[in-house]
Short mmCIF file of C-alpha atoms and ligand atoms in Angstrom, two decimals:
data_model
loop_
_atom_site.label_atom_id
_atom_site.label_comp_id
_atom_site.label_asym_id
_atom_site.label_seq_id
_atom_site.Cartn_x
_atom_site.Cartn_y
_atom_site.Cartn_z
CA MET A 1 166.66 -4.64 -30.12
CA PHE A 2 164.23 -2.39 -28.27
CA GLN A 3 161.23 -1.05 -30.14
CA LYS A 4 160.70 1.91 -27.84
CA ILE A 5 162.70 3.60 -25.11
CA LEU A 6 162.12 6.52 -22.75
CA VAL A 7 164.74 9.25 -22.52
CA ALA A 8 164.84 10.51 -18.92
CA ASN A 9 166.62 13.74 -19.66
CA ARG A 10 166.40 17.05 -21.52
CA GLY A 11 168.48 19.36 -23.65
CA GLU A 12 171.31 18.34 -25.91
CA ILE A 13 171.84 14.88 -24.41
CA ALA A 14 168.17 13.92 -24.85
CA VAL A 15 168.42 15.10 -28.47
CA ARG A 16 171.68 13.15 -28.87
CA VAL A 17 170.04 9.92 -27.68
CA ILE A 18 166.90 10.45 -29.77
CA ARG A 19 169.01 10.92 -32.92
CA THR A 20 170.67 7.51 -32.59
CA CYS A 21 167.33 5.89 -31.78
CA ARG A 22 165.94 7.34 -35.02
CA GLU A 23 168.81 5.90 -36.97
CA MET A 24 168.20 2.51 -35.36
CA GLY A 25 164.43 2.55 -35.86
CA ILE A 26 163.74 2.73 -32.13
CA ARG A 27 160.76 4.86 -31.11
CA THR A 28 161.40 7.44 -28.40
CA VAL A 29 159.42 8.79 -25.49
CA ALA A 30 160.38 12.18 -24.08
CA VAL A 31 159.47 13.49 -20.65
CA TYR A 32 159.44 17.19 -19.94
CA SER A 33 158.91 19.81 -17.28
CA GLN A 34 156.55 22.76 -17.69
CA ALA A 35 159.56 24.91 -18.55
CA ASP A 36 160.40 22.55 -21.44
CA ARG A 37 156.96 22.37 -23.09
CA LEU A 38 158.35 23.56 -26.42
CA ALA A 39 161.86 22.20 -26.07
CA LEU A 40 163.70 20.56 -28.96
CA HIS A 41 163.87 17.14 -27.30
CA VAL A 42 160.09 17.20 -26.93
CA ARG A 43 159.61 18.07 -30.59
CA MET A 44 162.06 15.43 -31.75
CA ALA A 45 160.71 12.47 -29.79
CA ASP A 46 157.91 10.30 -31.13
CA GLU A 47 155.87 10.84 -27.96
CA ALA A 48 156.24 13.27 -25.09
CA TYR A 49 154.72 13.46 -21.63
CA GLU A 50 154.75 16.32 -19.20
CA ILE A 51 155.90 15.22 -15.77
CA GLY A 52 155.20 18.55 -14.11
CA GLY A 53 156.99 21.38 -12.38
CA TYR A 54 159.68 23.78 -13.45
CA SER A 55 162.58 22.67 -11.29
CA PRO A 56 164.37 19.32 -11.75
CA ARG A 57 163.16 18.36 -8.23
CA GLU A 58 159.59 18.46 -9.52
CA SER A 59 160.28 16.77 -12.85
CA TYR A 60 163.47 15.13 -14.14
CA LEU A 61 164.43 13.89 -10.69
CA VAL A 62 161.10 12.28 -9.82
CA GLN A 63 161.75 8.59 -10.31
CA GLU A 64 158.15 7.45 -9.85
CA LYS A 65 156.79 9.77 -12.53
CA ILE A 66 159.45 8.69 -15.02
CA ILE A 67 159.02 4.99 -14.37
CA GLU A 68 155.25 5.31 -14.47
CA THR A 69 155.43 7.22 -17.77
CA ALA A 70 157.74 4.60 -19.25
CA LYS A 71 155.36 1.79 -18.28
CA ARG A 72 152.31 3.65 -19.55
CA SER A 73 153.93 4.37 -22.90
CA GLY A 74 155.13 0.80 -23.38
CA ALA A 75 158.84 1.66 -23.32
CA GLU A 76 161.11 -1.34 -22.75
CA ALA A 77 164.10 0.62 -21.50
CA ILE A 78 165.14 3.98 -20.04
CA HIS A 79 168.17 6.01 -21.09
CA PRO A 80 169.17 8.40 -18.27
CA GLY A 81 171.60 10.66 -20.18
CA TYR A 82 174.01 12.41 -17.83
CA GLY A 83 173.25 14.30 -14.61
CA PHE A 84 169.77 13.94 -13.07
CA LEU A 85 169.16 10.22 -12.30
CA SER A 86 172.02 8.84 -14.38
CA GLU A 87 174.22 7.82 -11.42
CA ASN A 88 171.44 7.00 -9.03
CA ALA A 89 171.83 3.32 -8.14
CA ALA A 90 168.34 3.11 -6.60
CA PHE A 91 166.86 4.39 -9.85
CA ALA A 92 168.69 1.72 -11.86
CA ASP A 93 167.34 -0.91 -9.45
CA ASN A 94 163.83 0.54 -9.53
CA VAL A 95 163.74 0.56 -13.33
CA ALA A 96 164.72 -3.13 -13.30
CA ALA A 97 162.16 -3.91 -10.58
CA ALA A 98 159.48 -2.32 -12.77
CA GLY A 99 160.36 -4.83 -15.49
CA MET A 100 162.32 -2.48 -17.75
CA ILE A 101 165.97 -2.10 -18.67
CA PHE A 102 168.16 0.70 -17.38
CA ILE A 103 170.54 1.69 -20.18
CA GLY A 104 173.68 1.82 -18.07
CA PRO A 105 175.51 -0.28 -15.49
CA SER A 106 173.85 -2.28 -12.71
CA GLY A 107 172.86 -0.49 -9.53
CA GLU A 108 175.44 -2.61 -7.76
CA ALA A 109 178.33 -1.46 -9.97
CA MET A 110 177.17 2.14 -9.54
CA ARG A 111 177.05 1.79 -5.77
CA GLN A 112 180.55 0.36 -5.63
CA MET A 113 182.01 3.17 -7.71
CA GLY A 114 179.82 5.84 -6.11
CA ASP A 115 181.48 5.11 -2.78
CA LYS A 116 184.87 6.67 -3.47
CA THR A 117 186.69 4.91 -0.62
CA ALA A 118 185.30 1.53 -1.71
CA ALA A 119 186.34 2.32 -5.29
CA ARG A 120 189.84 3.22 -4.08
CA LYS A 121 190.19 -0.05 -2.18
CA LEU A 122 188.89 -2.03 -5.13
CA MET A 123 191.43 -0.39 -7.44
CA GLN A 124 194.25 -1.06 -5.00
CA SER A 125 193.32 -4.75 -4.90
CA ALA A 126 193.28 -4.74 -8.71
CA GLY A 127 196.77 -3.30 -8.93
CA VAL A 128 195.53 0.00 -10.39
CA PRO A 129 197.65 2.88 -9.01
CA THR A 130 195.86 5.18 -6.55
CA VAL A 131 197.18 8.35 -4.91
CA PRO A 132 199.02 7.60 -1.62
CA GLY A 133 196.64 8.16 1.27
CA SER A 134 194.24 6.47 3.67
CA LYS A 135 193.28 2.86 3.13
CA ASP A 136 189.71 3.50 4.17
CA ALA A 137 187.46 6.24 5.47
CA ILE A 138 189.07 7.89 8.51
CA ASP A 139 187.37 8.12 11.89
CA ASP A 140 188.97 11.13 13.53
CA SER A 141 191.50 13.89 13.05
CA ASN A 142 194.22 11.98 14.97
CA GLU A 143 194.11 9.20 12.43
CA ALA A 144 194.04 11.84 9.69
CA LEU A 145 197.17 13.41 11.11
CA LEU A 146 199.06 10.09 11.20
CA ILE A 147 198.25 9.41 7.55
CA ALA A 148 199.06 12.94 6.47
CA GLU A 149 202.45 12.80 8.19
CA ARG A 150 203.13 9.47 6.46
CA VAL A 151 202.30 10.63 2.91
CA GLY A 152 203.48 14.21 3.51
CA PHE A 153 201.69 17.54 3.30
CA PRO A 154 199.85 18.99 1.49
CA VAL A 155 196.94 16.55 1.58
CA LEU A 156 193.38 16.59 0.30
CA ILE A 157 190.42 15.57 2.42
CA LYS A 158 187.71 14.12 0.19
CA ALA A 159 184.17 12.95 0.90
CA SER A 160 183.55 9.23 0.37
CA ALA A 161 180.14 10.06 -1.05
CA GLY A 162 181.43 13.05 -3.01
CA GLY A 163 183.13 13.16 -6.37
CA GLY A 164 183.73 15.68 -9.10
CA GLY A 165 185.61 17.90 -6.67
CA ARG A 166 182.64 18.53 -4.38
CA GLY A 167 183.49 18.85 -0.72
CA MET A 168 187.28 18.65 -1.05
CA ARG A 169 189.58 20.37 1.47
CA LEU A 170 193.22 21.18 0.83
CA VAL A 171 195.41 21.06 3.94
CA HIS A 172 198.92 22.52 3.86
CA ARG A 173 199.93 22.38 7.52
CA PRO A 174 199.44 19.84 10.34
CA GLU A 175 197.97 22.49 12.65
CA ASP A 176 195.14 23.15 10.17
CA LEU A 177 194.17 19.51 9.86
CA PRO A 178 191.83 19.01 12.87
CA ALA A 179 189.56 21.93 11.99
CA LEU A 180 189.48 21.17 8.26
CA PHE A 181 188.83 17.49 8.97
CA ASN A 182 185.80 18.43 11.05
CA THR A 183 184.34 20.90 8.55
CA ALA A 184 184.90 18.47 5.66
CA ALA A 185 183.15 15.68 7.58
CA SER A 186 180.20 17.77 8.69
CA GLU A 187 179.84 19.29 5.23
CA ALA A 188 179.84 15.82 3.71
CA ARG A 189 177.19 14.75 6.21
CA SER A 190 174.86 17.58 5.30
CA ALA A 191 175.54 17.51 1.55
CA PHE A 192 175.50 13.73 0.97
CA GLY A 193 173.97 12.30 4.15
CA ASP A 194 177.28 10.51 4.66
CA GLY A 195 180.03 12.09 6.74
CA ARG A 196 182.80 9.65 5.82
CA VAL A 197 185.95 11.26 4.45
CA TYR A 198 189.33 9.96 3.30
CA ILE A 199 192.74 11.47 2.70
CA GLU A 200 195.01 11.61 -0.33
CA LYS A 201 198.34 13.25 -0.87
CA TYR A 202 197.77 16.40 -2.91
CA VAL A 203 199.15 15.99 -6.40
CA GLU A 204 200.36 19.40 -7.51
CA ASN A 205 199.66 20.66 -11.01
CA PRO A 206 198.15 17.42 -12.28
CA ARG A 207 196.64 16.80 -15.66
CA HIS A 208 193.21 15.26 -15.80
CA ILE A 209 193.09 12.42 -18.29
CA GLU A 210 190.15 10.04 -18.48
CA PHE A 211 189.62 6.79 -20.36
CA GLN A 212 186.40 5.81 -22.07
CA ILE A 213 185.57 2.19 -21.50
CA ILE A 214 182.77 0.09 -22.87
CA ALA A 215 181.74 -3.30 -21.51
CA ASP A 216 179.08 -5.79 -22.51
CA GLN A 217 177.18 -8.21 -20.28
CA HIS A 218 179.28 -11.15 -21.47
CA GLY A 219 182.54 -10.13 -19.83
CA ASN A 220 184.06 -8.22 -22.76
CA VAL A 221 185.64 -4.88 -21.85
CA VAL A 222 187.59 -2.54 -24.11
CA HIS A 223 188.81 1.02 -23.81
CA LEU A 224 188.32 3.61 -26.53
CA GLY A 225 191.29 5.79 -25.67
CA GLU A 226 191.59 8.87 -23.55
CA ARG A 227 190.23 12.38 -23.26
CA GLU A 228 192.40 15.21 -21.99
CA CYS A 229 190.17 17.32 -19.72
CA SER A 230 192.65 19.58 -17.91
CA ILE A 231 191.16 22.80 -19.28
CA GLN A 232 188.50 23.39 -16.67
CA ARG A 233 187.28 26.16 -14.45
CA ARG A 234 186.12 25.40 -10.91
CA HIS A 235 185.66 21.72 -11.78
CA GLN A 236 183.58 22.66 -14.81
CA LYS A 237 185.22 21.35 -17.97
CA VAL A 238 185.67 23.93 -20.70
CA ILE A 239 187.62 22.17 -23.45
CA GLU A 240 188.23 18.44 -23.91
CA GLU A 241 190.29 16.71 -26.56
CA SER A 242 191.44 13.33 -27.75
CA PRO A 243 194.15 12.17 -27.93
CA SER A 244 196.09 13.83 -25.09
CA VAL A 245 199.40 15.32 -26.22
CA LEU A 246 200.93 13.99 -23.00
CA LEU A 247 200.54 10.30 -23.72
CA ASP A 248 202.77 8.11 -25.83
CA GLU A 249 201.57 4.70 -26.99
CA LYS A 250 203.17 2.91 -24.06
CA MET A 251 201.53 5.07 -21.42
CA ARG A 252 198.23 4.92 -23.30
CA ARG A 253 198.39 1.14 -23.22
CA GLN A 254 199.23 1.07 -19.50
CA MET A 255 196.46 3.47 -18.55
CA GLY A 256 194.01 1.78 -20.92
CA GLU A 257 194.74 -1.62 -19.37
CA ALA A 258 194.28 -0.15 -15.88
CA ALA A 259 190.95 1.34 -16.98
CA VAL A 260 189.76 -1.99 -18.39
CA GLU A 261 190.82 -3.77 -15.20
CA ALA A 262 188.94 -1.19 -13.12
CA ALA A 263 185.76 -1.87 -15.08
CA ARG A 264 186.19 -5.63 -14.80
CA ARG A 265 186.64 -5.50 -11.04
CA CYS A 266 183.28 -3.88 -10.42
CA GLY A 267 181.41 -6.09 -12.86
CA TYR A 268 180.74 -3.14 -15.07
CA SER A 269 178.64 -3.16 -18.20
CA ASN A 270 177.77 -0.33 -20.61
CA ALA A 271 179.73 2.91 -21.18
CA GLY A 272 181.84 4.33 -18.38
CA THR A 273 184.80 6.59 -17.72
CA ILE A 274 187.85 6.07 -15.55
CA GLU A 275 189.32 9.37 -14.34
CA PHE A 276 193.03 9.62 -13.71
CA ILE A 277 195.32 12.40 -12.63
CA VAL A 278 198.83 12.44 -14.02
CA ASP A 279 201.62 14.13 -12.07
CA ARG A 280 204.63 16.03 -13.39
CA ASN A 281 206.66 12.81 -13.53
CA ARG A 282 203.97 11.25 -15.71
CA HIS A 283 202.82 8.90 -12.97
CA PHE A 284 199.12 8.23 -13.23
CA TYR A 285 196.64 7.58 -10.43
CA PHE A 286 193.02 6.42 -10.43
CA LEU A 287 190.72 9.14 -9.10
CA GLU A 288 187.17 7.94 -9.65
CA MET A 289 184.85 6.27 -12.10
CA ASN A 290 181.93 7.99 -13.78
CA THR A 291 179.22 5.42 -14.36
CA ARG A 292 177.41 7.27 -17.14
CA LEU A 293 177.77 8.57 -20.67
CA GLN A 294 179.67 11.82 -20.31
CA VAL A 295 179.17 15.28 -21.77
CA GLU A 296 182.45 15.02 -23.67
CA HIS A 297 181.80 11.61 -25.25
CA PRO A 298 181.67 13.10 -28.80
CA VAL A 299 185.45 13.62 -28.96
CA THR A 300 185.86 9.87 -28.53
CA GLU A 301 183.21 9.27 -31.20
CA MET A 302 185.02 11.59 -33.62
CA VAL A 303 188.38 9.83 -33.33
CA THR A 304 187.07 6.25 -33.18
CA GLY A 305 184.19 6.61 -35.65
CA LEU A 306 181.91 4.83 -33.16
CA ASP A 307 178.44 5.79 -31.94
CA LEU A 308 178.58 5.36 -28.16
CA VAL A 309 174.81 5.62 -27.73
CA ARG A 310 174.27 2.84 -30.29
CA LEU A 311 176.75 0.68 -28.38
CA GLN A 312 174.96 1.50 -25.11
CA LEU A 313 171.64 0.39 -26.58
CA GLU A 314 173.06 -2.81 -28.09
CA ILE A 315 174.77 -3.74 -24.82
CA ALA A 316 171.68 -2.98 -22.71
CA ALA A 317 169.67 -5.23 -25.03
CA GLY A 318 172.09 -8.07 -24.31
CA GLY A 319 174.31 -7.78 -27.39
CA LYS A 320 178.02 -8.49 -27.52
CA LEU A 321 180.65 -5.85 -28.23
CA PRO A 322 181.13 -5.92 -32.01
CA PHE A 323 184.91 -5.46 -31.75
CA THR A 324 187.96 -6.46 -29.75
CA GLN A 325 190.53 -4.08 -28.26
CA GLU A 326 192.85 -4.70 -31.22
CA GLN A 327 190.14 -3.73 -33.69
CA ILE A 328 189.67 -0.26 -32.24
CA THR A 329 191.34 2.33 -34.43
CA ARG A 330 191.76 5.99 -33.64
CA ARG A 331 192.26 8.56 -36.34
CA GLY A 332 193.15 12.24 -36.15
CA HIS A 333 192.30 14.63 -33.35
CA ALA A 334 189.04 15.95 -31.91
CA ILE A 335 188.35 18.92 -29.64
CA GLU A 336 185.16 19.93 -27.86
CA CYS A 337 184.28 23.39 -26.58
CA ARG A 338 181.33 23.87 -24.29
CA VAL A 339 179.45 27.02 -25.22
CA TYR A 340 177.70 28.36 -22.13
CA ALA A 341 175.32 31.26 -21.65
CA GLU A 342 177.67 32.80 -19.11
CA ASP A 343 179.51 36.09 -19.14
CA PRO A 344 183.27 35.45 -19.08
CA GLU A 345 183.89 39.15 -18.48
CA ASN A 346 181.74 39.06 -15.38
CA ASN A 347 183.01 36.06 -13.44
CA PHE A 348 181.01 33.66 -15.61
CA LEU A 349 177.70 34.90 -14.28
CA PRO A 350 174.89 32.90 -15.93
CA SER A 351 173.43 35.05 -18.70
CA ILE A 352 169.80 34.06 -18.84
CA GLY A 353 167.44 35.27 -21.53
CA LYS A 354 166.01 34.52 -24.93
CA LEU A 355 168.16 33.42 -27.85
CA LYS A 356 166.88 36.17 -30.09
CA TYR A 357 169.14 35.36 -32.97
CA LEU A 358 171.25 32.25 -33.49
CA GLN A 359 173.49 31.31 -36.37
CA ARG A 360 175.36 28.06 -35.89
CA PRO A 361 178.70 26.96 -37.29
CA GLY A 362 179.00 24.12 -39.78
CA GLY A 363 181.16 22.83 -42.55
CA ASN A 364 183.91 20.28 -42.83
CA GLY A 365 184.90 18.46 -39.64
CA VAL A 366 182.39 20.31 -37.44
CA ARG A 367 179.75 18.74 -35.18
CA GLU A 368 177.42 20.71 -32.99
CA ASP A 369 175.30 19.03 -30.31
CA SER A 370 172.68 21.39 -28.95
CA GLY A 371 169.27 21.20 -27.35
CA VAL A 372 168.18 24.76 -27.97
CA GLY A 373 167.40 26.89 -30.96
CA GLU A 374 166.58 30.47 -31.89
CA GLY A 375 163.68 31.74 -29.82
CA ASP A 376 164.35 29.42 -26.88
CA GLU A 377 164.93 30.73 -23.38
CA ILE A 378 168.07 30.00 -21.42
CA SER A 379 166.40 29.80 -18.01
CA ILE A 380 167.51 29.67 -14.42
CA TYR A 381 166.13 26.16 -14.05
CA TYR A 382 168.82 24.25 -15.90
CA ASP A 383 172.47 24.18 -16.79
CA PRO A 384 173.07 27.17 -19.11
CA MET A 385 174.92 25.18 -21.80
CA ILE A 386 173.88 26.35 -25.27
CA ALA A 387 175.86 23.82 -27.27
CA LYS A 388 178.85 21.56 -27.50
CA LEU A 389 180.97 22.33 -30.50
CA ILE A 390 183.25 19.53 -31.64
CA THR A 391 185.81 19.71 -34.42
CA TRP A 392 187.90 16.99 -35.99
CA GLY A 393 191.22 17.40 -37.79
CA ALA A 394 193.90 15.12 -39.16
CA SER A 395 196.25 16.78 -36.65
CA ARG A 396 195.80 18.71 -33.41
CA ASP A 397 196.68 21.92 -35.21
CA GLU A 398 194.01 21.34 -37.81
CA ALA A 399 191.41 20.60 -35.12
CA ILE A 400 192.39 23.81 -33.29
CA CYS A 401 192.26 26.00 -36.40
CA ARG A 402 188.95 24.49 -37.35
CA MET A 403 187.60 25.13 -33.85
CA ARG A 404 188.63 28.78 -34.02
CA ARG A 405 187.02 29.09 -37.41
CA ALA A 406 183.82 27.39 -36.24
CA LEU A 407 183.53 29.40 -32.99
CA ASN A 408 183.84 32.57 -35.04
CA GLU A 409 180.89 31.50 -37.17
CA TYR A 410 178.50 31.67 -34.24
CA GLU A 411 176.19 34.67 -34.17
CA ILE A 412 174.32 34.80 -30.90
CA VAL A 413 172.14 37.68 -29.78
CA GLY A 414 170.26 37.73 -26.49
CA VAL A 415 172.71 36.18 -24.07
CA ARG A 416 176.40 36.52 -23.40
CA THR A 417 178.43 33.40 -24.06
CA THR A 418 181.72 31.77 -23.22
CA ILE A 419 182.76 31.82 -26.91
CA PRO A 420 185.31 34.63 -26.37
CA PHE A 421 186.76 32.66 -23.47
CA CYS A 422 187.08 29.51 -25.58
CA LEU A 423 188.78 31.55 -28.31
CA TRP A 424 191.15 32.98 -25.74
CA VAL A 425 192.19 29.44 -24.71
CA LEU A 426 192.52 28.33 -28.33
CA GLN A 427 194.96 31.11 -29.16
CA HIS A 428 196.99 30.78 -25.96
CA ALA A 429 200.59 29.79 -26.73
CA LYS A 430 200.69 27.30 -23.86
CA PHE A 431 197.47 25.62 -24.90
CA CYS A 432 198.68 25.38 -28.49
CA ALA A 433 201.97 23.89 -27.31
CA GLY A 434 200.14 21.32 -25.15
CA ASP A 435 201.79 22.84 -22.08
CA PHE A 436 199.01 23.03 -19.49
CA ASP A 437 197.57 21.38 -16.39
CA THR A 438 194.34 21.60 -14.36
CA HIS A 439 195.35 25.03 -13.03
CA PHE A 440 195.67 26.58 -16.50
CA VAL A 441 192.52 28.72 -16.33
CA GLN A 442 193.06 29.74 -12.72
CA ASN A 443 196.67 30.74 -13.44
CA GLU A 444 196.28 32.39 -16.82
CA PHE A 445 192.81 33.93 -16.91
CA SER A 446 191.47 36.89 -14.98
CA GLY A 447 188.84 38.23 -17.36
CA VAL A 448 190.76 41.27 -18.55
CA GLN A 449 192.33 39.21 -21.35
CA LEU A 450 189.09 39.29 -23.29
CA ALA A 451 189.15 43.07 -23.63
CA ALA A 452 192.21 42.61 -25.85
CA THR A 453 190.51 40.26 -28.29
CA ASN A 454 189.19 41.84 -31.44
CA GLY A 455 185.76 43.25 -31.98
CA ARG A 456 183.38 41.69 -34.38
CA LEU A 457 181.58 44.79 -35.57
CA ASP A 458 180.41 43.22 -38.81
CA PHE A 459 178.70 40.34 -37.06
CA THR A 460 177.19 42.28 -34.19
CA ALA A 461 175.80 44.96 -36.47
CA ALA A 462 174.37 42.38 -38.86
CA ALA A 463 172.87 40.27 -36.10
CA LEU A 464 171.34 43.27 -34.40
CA ALA A 465 169.96 44.50 -37.71
CA ALA A 466 168.33 41.12 -38.23
CA VAL A 467 166.66 41.25 -34.82
CA LEU A 468 165.50 44.82 -35.29
CA TYR A 469 164.17 44.02 -38.74
CA ARG A 470 162.26 41.03 -37.48
CA GLU A 471 160.72 43.04 -34.68
CA SER A 472 159.83 45.84 -37.10
CA GLN A 473 157.75 43.31 -39.03
CA THR A 474 155.84 42.38 -35.88
CA PRO A 475 155.90 45.50 -33.75
CA HIS A 476 155.28 45.33 -30.04
CA PRO A 477 151.72 46.51 -29.62
CA GLU A 478 152.29 48.65 -26.52
CA ASP A 479 155.61 50.30 -26.80
CA GLU A 480 158.13 49.86 -29.59
CA THR A 481 161.09 50.95 -27.49
CA SER A 482 160.41 48.29 -24.85
CA SER A 483 160.97 45.51 -27.39
CA PRO A 484 163.70 43.03 -26.55
CA ALA A 485 165.95 44.31 -29.34
CA HIS A 486 165.66 47.88 -28.21
CA SER A 487 166.36 47.08 -24.61
CA SER A 488 169.32 44.93 -25.58
CA LEU A 489 170.60 47.72 -27.80
CA ARG A 490 170.33 50.12 -24.88
CA ALA A 491 172.10 47.66 -22.62
CA TRP A 492 174.91 47.30 -25.11
CA LYS A 493 175.28 51.03 -25.56
CA SER A 494 175.34 51.61 -21.84
CA ARG A 495 178.26 49.18 -21.55
CA GLY A 496 180.16 50.92 -24.35
CA TRP A 497 180.66 49.55 -27.84
CA LYS A 498 184.10 48.28 -27.00
CA HIS A 499 182.55 45.71 -24.71
CA THR A 500 179.77 44.69 -26.98
CA LEU A 501 181.12 44.45 -30.50
CA ARG A 502 182.39 40.99 -29.99
CA ILE A 503 180.95 37.53 -30.16
C1 MV4 B 601 192.98 15.51 -6.65
C2 MV4 B 601 193.86 16.53 -7.06
C3 MV4 B 601 195.15 16.48 -6.61
N1 MV4 B 601 195.54 15.51 -5.77
N2 MV4 B 601 193.42 14.55 -5.83
C4 MV4 B 601 189.01 17.31 -8.58
C5 MV4 B 601 187.87 16.56 -9.13
C6 MV4 B 601 187.85 15.26 -8.47
N3 MV4 B 601 187.54 14.21 -9.40
C7 MV4 B 601 189.21 15.10 -7.91
N4 MV4 B 601 189.91 16.33 -8.14
C8 MV4 B 601 191.23 16.44 -7.82
N5 MV4 B 601 191.71 15.48 -7.03
C9 MV4 B 601 194.68 14.56 -5.42
N6 MV4 B 601 195.09 13.60 -4.57
C10 MV4 B 601 193.39 17.53 -7.90
C11 MV4 B 601 192.06 17.49 -8.27
C12 MV4 B 601 191.67 18.58 -9.11
C13 MV4 B 601 191.23 18.36 -10.40
C14 MV4 B 601 191.13 17.09 -10.95
C15 MV4 B 601 190.69 16.91 -12.24
C16 MV4 B 601 190.35 18.02 -12.99
C17 MV4 B 601 190.44 19.26 -12.48
C18 MV4 B 601 190.88 19.46 -11.18
C19 MV4 B 601 190.98 20.74 -10.68
C20 MV4 B 601 191.39 20.94 -9.41
C21 MV4 B 601 191.73 19.85 -8.62
#
């Protein structure tokens, strides 16, 4: 096993990786931007090196600085987390060329799956169902029209180099196709440096269900079950859970086998995710593969009892999977809510500022993964996620009730959060009945719903009192009324108590 690794990330995922390393006796090296000088991941690592800048462009995305820092510190391997360089095939190759191990798949496997048309073709040859559409990238709008007429409108134009919903175009009518084809292609060219696009029939009201797979470097591949990720807003996942209420054991086995086959076909090793959409007739189709550890991996950990980061490290070090498919057991139900510093009453505008006061939930069946603490700034430089809250229950109902309970335990002063929005989903009759698809938020939520949820006067008053008390102990030298607590109190009052006395 490695003695020391570098974690090329920040925030909660860097903390997540460092925790497992601690448990395994592996020393950790953090890298950080100027904005993250005092960040939790920096404090938790055994060593930390500033790599400059405030923006990711100047820090977490600079391959040379990260590789150089890893070499200098004597790290044997680099864990990329998610985002940043995690799906950059050249980075994986460059880490290997520098004589270290990239904790993830090979650059080659990443390249194959990063090219969405190549991935589609590979899956077709493997017998994994894909959405009806073009065989390859399409050259012009005439060819696009022929394919669209064959599969039937509406169709989606997708960028070969895209993914995650970026650069998609929905086309309802043949006469709109030429123009939309051209804008999609030119947008793809400027966004990804690759103007190739392909066409799929548009699957209406799909559910998004993804399978966690894990593969070692000795040809062993297993899946760890699914995650239901249909509750999302503008391609940003809000709530994920495992298992999905939609799947029975037969469908789970079929999709799981398809996921394993997908991983085998691209020579995959390490942790990965196969995304599927499932239509109203419960037909499933491969969409794309994510060649990284994902944000929502904890729900899989909670139901399987496994530590995915530990498995990643063991596999990267050349170890064999310590179990077969038959030995994987899943127990109970897990749900994850992403708590963002965004204002759900104001079109999810990022709510930047200092976390002046922060009480976290806890107790039975509750896990919180976070990279920030009280006193930290939620800045414009990074994703405004405050925490991932994960609950486990013997049943889905228990996991939901526990999640509501845990979300209500949060006391956050300083930024607005998506907690009221998560609570709104968790008490929605359709969500509770398992009756939802990827359009749930778009169809059911407009923002006004939150005004109907109850105030939390007790909490807000107590939290505000705590902030005011603290500031009274260390008064602002210049002007007491310009203190953060006073200005936030004024801001709250100006919006009316009705809008503020709520988590
Ligand atoms: C689709 C689709 C319907 N039909 N493809 C969005 C993310 C990217 N991975 C692919 N996406 C979709 N592809 C066909 N042929 C609907 C979506 C989609 C979606 C997928 C998963 C989760 C949320 C979504 C929200 C809107 C659209």
